[in-house]
Coordinates of C-alpha atoms in Angstrom, one line a residue:
M142 CA 16.8 2.8 -19.0
K143 CA 13.4 1.8 -20.4
K144 CA 10.6 0.5 -18.4
R145 CA 8.9 -2.9 -19.1
D146 CA 5.5 -1.7 -19.9
D147 CA 3.5 1.5 -20.6
R148 CA 1.1 1.3 -17.6
A149 CA 3.2 3.8 -15.8
E150 CA 2.0 6.4 -18.3
M151 CA -1.6 5.9 -17.7
P152 CA -3.8 8.9 -17.0
F153 CA -4.1 9.9 -13.3
L154 CA -7.7 8.8 -13.0
E155 CA -6.9 5.3 -14.4
H156 CA -4.1 5.1 -11.7
L157 CA -6.6 5.9 -9.1
E158 CA -9.1 3.2 -10.5
E159 CA -6.4 0.6 -10.4
L160 CA -5.4 1.7 -6.9
R161 CA -8.9 1.4 -5.7
W162 CA -9.4 -2.2 -7.0
R163 CA -6.0 -3.3 -5.5
L164 CA -6.9 -1.8 -2.2
I165 CA -10.3 -3.7 -2.3
R166 CA -8.4 -6.9 -3.1
A167 CA -6.0 -6.3 -0.3
L168 CA -8.8 -5.6 2.2
G169 CA -10.6 -8.7 1.1
A170 CA -7.5 -10.8 1.7
V171 CA -7.2 -9.3 5.3
L172 CA -10.9 -10.2 5.8
V173 CA -10.4 -13.8 4.8
G174 CA -7.2 -13.9 6.7
C175 CA -9.0 -12.8 9.9
V176 CA -11.7 -15.6 9.3
V177 CA -9.0 -18.0 9.0
G178 CA -7.1 -16.5 12.1
Y179 CA -10.3 -16.9 14.0
F180 CA -10.6 -20.4 13.2
L181 CA -7.0 -21.1 14.1
A182 CA -7.2 -19.2 17.3
T183 CA -10.2 -21.2 18.5
R184 CA -9.1 -24.6 17.3
L185 CA -5.4 -24.7 17.9
D186 CA -5.3 -23.0 21.2
V187 CA -3.2 -20.1 20.2
I188 CA -3.9 -18.4 23.5
G189 CA -2.3 -21.3 25.4
F190 CA 0.7 -21.1 23.0
M191 CA 1.2 -17.5 23.6
T192 CA 1.1 -18.0 27.5
Q193 CA 4.5 -19.8 27.2
P194 CA 6.8 -17.0 28.4
I195 CA 4.8 -16.3 31.6
R196 CA 3.9 -20.0 32.5
P197 CA 6.9 -20.7 34.7
Y198 CA 6.0 -17.7 36.9
L199 CA 2.3 -18.8 37.5
P200 CA 1.4 -21.2 40.3
P201 CA 0.9 -24.8 39.1
G202 CA -2.5 -25.0 37.6
Q203 CA -3.3 -21.3 37.7
K204 CA -4.5 -19.7 34.4
L205 CA -4.7 -15.9 33.4
F206 CA -7.6 -14.0 35.0
F207 CA -10.3 -12.0 33.0
T208 CA -12.3 -9.3 34.6
T209 CA -15.4 -9.1 32.3
P210 CA -17.4 -11.7 30.6
I211 CA -16.7 -10.6 27.2
E212 CA -13.0 -10.1 27.6
P213 CA -12.0 -13.6 26.3
F214 CA -14.0 -13.0 23.2
F215 CA -12.3 -9.7 22.5
I216 CA -8.9 -11.3 23.0
T217 CA -9.7 -14.0 20.5
L218 CA -10.8 -11.3 18.1
K219 CA -7.5 -9.3 18.6
L220 CA -5.5 -12.4 18.0
A221 CA -7.5 -13.3 14.9
F222 CA -6.9 -9.8 13.6
V223 CA -3.2 -10.1 14.0
M224 CA -3.0 -13.6 12.5
G225 CA -5.2 -12.5 9.7
L226 CA -2.7 -9.5 8.8
L227 CA 0.1 -12.1 8.9
I228 CA -1.8 -14.5 6.7
A229 CA -2.9 -11.7 4.2
T230 CA 0.6 -10.3 4.0
P231 CA 1.6 -12.0 0.7
V232 CA -1.5 -10.9 -1.0
V233 CA -1.2 -7.3 0.2
V234 CA 2.5 -7.2 -0.8
W235 CA 1.7 -8.6 -4.2
Q236 CA -1.0 -5.9 -4.7
G237 CA 1.3 -3.2 -3.8
W238 CA 4.0 -4.7 -6.0
G239 CA 1.6 -5.0 -8.9
F240 CA 0.7 -1.2 -8.6
L241 CA 4.3 0.0 -8.2
R242 CA 6.0 -2.3 -10.7
P243 CA 5.3 -0.5 -13.9
A244 CA 6.9 2.8 -12.6
L245 CA 10.1 1.0 -11.6
Y246 CA 13.1 0.6 -14.0
E247 CA 14.6 -2.9 -14.6
H248 CA 17.4 -2.6 -12.1
E249 CA 15.0 -1.3 -9.4
R250 CA 12.7 -4.4 -10.0
R251 CA 15.8 -6.7 -9.5
V252 CA 16.3 -5.2 -6.1
V253 CA 12.7 -4.9 -4.8
I254 CA 11.8 -8.7 -5.0
P255 CA 14.7 -10.0 -3.0
V256 CA 14.4 -7.1 -0.5
G257 CA 10.7 -8.1 0.0
F258 CA 11.7 -11.7 0.9
I259 CA 14.5 -10.4 3.2
G260 CA 12.1 -8.0 4.8
V261 CA 9.6 -10.8 5.7
A262 CA 12.4 -13.0 6.9
L263 CA 13.7 -10.2 9.2
F264 CA 10.3 -9.5 10.7
L265 CA 9.8 -13.2 11.5
V266 CA 13.2 -13.4 13.0
G267 CA 12.6 -10.3 15.1
A268 CA 9.3 -11.6 16.1
A269 CA 10.6 -15.1 17.1
I270 CA 13.5 -13.5 19.1
A271 CA 11.0 -11.3 21.0
F272 CA 8.8 -14.1 21.9
Y273 CA 11.4 -16.7 22.8
V274 CA 14.1 -14.5 24.2
V275 CA 13.0 -11.0 25.1
M276 CA 9.7 -11.9 26.7
P277 CA 11.0 -14.4 29.1
L278 CA 13.8 -11.9 30.1
A279 CA 11.4 -9.0 30.5
I280 CA 8.9 -11.0 32.6
R281 CA 11.9 -12.1 34.9
V282 CA 12.8 -8.5 35.2
I283 CA 9.3 -7.5 36.1
W284 CA 8.9 -10.3 38.5
G285 CA 11.9 -9.2 40.3
F286 CA 10.1 -6.2 41.6
Q287 CA 7.7 -8.1 43.7
S288 CA 7.7 -8.0 47.4
Q289 CA 5.9 -9.7 50.3
S290 CA 3.2 -6.9 50.3
L291 CA 2.4 -7.5 46.6
A292 CA 0.6 -10.4 45.0
P293 CA 0.4 -10.7 41.2
M294 CA -3.0 -11.0 39.5
I295 CA -2.2 -11.2 35.8
T296 CA -5.2 -10.5 33.6
A297 CA -5.3 -12.0 30.1
D298 CA -6.1 -8.8 28.4
A299 CA -3.1 -6.9 29.8
Y300 CA -0.8 -9.9 29.2
F301 CA -1.8 -10.4 25.5
S302 CA -1.7 -6.7 24.8
F303 CA 1.8 -6.5 26.2
T304 CA 3.0 -9.5 24.3
T305 CA 1.4 -8.6 21.0
T306 CA 3.0 -5.1 21.3
V307 CA 6.5 -6.5 22.1
V308 CA 6.5 -9.1 19.4
L309 CA 5.2 -6.8 16.6
S310 CA 7.3 -3.8 17.6
F311 CA 10.4 -6.1 17.7
G312 CA 9.7 -7.5 14.3
A313 CA 9.3 -4.0 13.0
V314 CA 12.7 -3.0 14.6
F315 CA 14.4 -5.7 12.6
E316 CA 13.2 -4.0 9.5
L317 CA 14.9 -0.7 10.3
P318 CA 18.5 -1.5 8.6
L319 CA 16.7 -2.8 5.5
V320 CA 14.6 0.4 5.2
L321 CA 17.6 2.7 5.8
L322 CA 19.7 0.8 3.3
M323 CA 17.0 0.9 0.6
L324 CA 16.8 4.7 1.1
V325 CA 20.6 4.9 0.9
Y326 CA 20.5 2.6 -2.3
L327 CA 17.9 5.0 -3.9
R328 CA 20.2 8.0 -2.9
V329 CA 17.3 9.5 -0.7
I330 CA 19.6 9.6 2.2
S331 CA 23.3 9.1 2.8
A332 CA 25.7 7.6 5.5
D333 CA 26.7 11.2 6.3
F334 CA 23.0 12.2 6.8
L335 CA 22.6 9.3 9.2
R336 CA 25.6 10.4 11.2
R337 CA 24.6 14.0 11.4
H338 CA 21.1 13.0 12.6
R339 CA 22.2 10.5 15.2
R340 CA 21.1 12.6 18.1
I341 CA 17.7 13.1 16.6
A342 CA 17.4 9.5 16.0
L343 CA 18.2 8.7 19.6
I344 CA 15.5 11.1 20.9
L345 CA 12.9 9.6 18.5
N346 CA 14.1 6.2 19.5
A347 CA 13.5 7.0 23.2
V348 CA 10.0 8.5 22.5
L349 CA 8.9 5.5 20.4
S350 CA 10.2 3.0 23.0
A351 CA 8.3 4.9 25.7
V352 CA 5.1 4.6 23.7
L353 CA 5.5 0.9 22.9
T354 CA 6.6 -0.2 26.3
P355 CA 4.9 2.4 28.8
G356 CA 5.4 2.2 32.5
D357 CA 8.8 0.7 33.0
L358 CA 12.0 2.5 32.2
V359 CA 14.3 -0.6 32.5
L360 CA 11.9 -2.6 30.2
M361 CA 11.7 0.1 27.8
T362 CA 15.5 0.2 27.4
V363 CA 16.0 -3.5 27.2
V364 CA 13.1 -4.5 24.9
V365 CA 13.2 -1.6 22.4
M366 CA 15.5 1.2 22.7
V367 CA 18.9 -0.7 22.8
P368 CA 18.1 -2.8 19.7
V369 CA 16.8 0.1 17.6
Q370 CA 20.0 2.1 18.3
L371 CA 22.2 -0.9 17.5
F372 CA 20.3 -1.3 14.2
Y373 CA 20.8 2.3 13.4
E374 CA 24.5 2.2 14.0
L375 CA 24.7 -1.0 12.0
S376 CA 22.9 0.9 9.1
I377 CA 25.5 3.6 9.2
V378 CA 28.2 1.1 8.7
L379 CA 26.3 -0.8 5.9
A380 CA 25.6 2.6 4.2
T381 CA 29.2 3.5 4.2
I382 CA 30.2 0.3 2.7
I383 CA 27.7 0.7 -0.1
E384 CA 28.7 4.3 -0.8
R385 CA 32.5 3.3 -0.9
R386 CA 31.7 0.4 -3.3
R387 CA 29.6 2.7 -5.5
A388 CA 32.4 5.3 -5.6
K389 CA 35.0 2.7 -6.6
E390 CA 32.6 1.5 -9.4
S391 CA 32.2 5.1 -10.5
A392 CA 36.0 5.7 -10.5
A393 CA 36.6 2.5 -12.4
A394 CA 34.0 3.3 -15.1
A395 CA 35.5 6.8 -15.5
G396 CA 39.0 5.4 -15.8
S397 CA 37.9 2.9 -18.4
Q398 CA 36.3 5.7 -20.5
A399 CA 39.5 7.9 -20.2
P400 CA 41.6 8.1 -23.4
G401 CA 45.0 6.4 -23.2
P402 CA 48.4 8.2 -23.2
G403 CA 48.8 8.0 -27.0
A404 CA 45.1 8.6 -27.8
P405 CA 44.2 11.9 -29.5
A406 CA 42.5 14.6 -27.4
P407 CA 38.7 14.8 -28.1
G408 CA 37.9 17.0 -31.0
K409 CA 41.2 16.5 -32.6
A410 CA 42.2 14.4 -35.6

C-alpha cells in the first residue's frame, strides 16, 4: 500500500529539523493560549465558576481562604496555564498530525482523523462528568467526616489543586478505551493480552489512583479507580469484538480466493 508523499523518506536530520519547527509552533500556540487563558480567567470570573461544586457547603457569603498574599496570583496563573493547554490543543494536535502523516498508510490516515475527534470528545465528556457529577459527590463524602470538634477552613489553593487534578485525570481516564482499541487495531496488543495482564492493570490502577487522589481511600476508589477498571473491562469486550470481526473478514477473503469444486488445482492445466 503506497504512501501519499515521499516526506517519510527524508534523511534523519531533515526529520529532526521538521520536528524542531513543529515543536516551536506548538509551544508558541501554548504560550498564546496561556495569554488568552489569563485574560479569560481575570475577566470572566473562572475562579467563581469553578467553586460551584463546593459552594452549597460553604456558609452564606463565605469565600475560599488564601494564606499568602501571592496565592491568588498563582492560582490565576495555574488556571491560565490549564486553559492555555486546552485552547492550544487543536494546534498541538495538528502539528503532531502533520509530522506523523507522511509515515502513515492511506487506511491508517482514515482512522486517525476520526479517532482524534472522538478522543477530544471523550476528554470533554470525562471532564464534564468529573466537574458536575463526581466533584459534588466527592465533596459530599468528604463533608460527611466532619464532627463537632472540627471546623472546615477550605483554602483556595487546596481546593483548586484538587479540582483540577480530578477533572483532568477523569478526562484522561475516558481516553483509556480509545487508546487500548487503537493498540488492538494496530496489532500492538490483543484482547488476550489485556485479559492476561488484568491483575497488573489493577495494581497499576490502584497506584495511579493513590497518586491522583492522595489522602482518602474512599475518595480514591470512587473518583478514579472504579471508572478506570470499568473502562479496562470495556476495552477487553470491544477488543474481542474487533478481533472476531477481523477473523470473519479474513475467513471470508480466504474463502472467496479458494478454487471452486470444478476448478483445476494450482499448477495443473
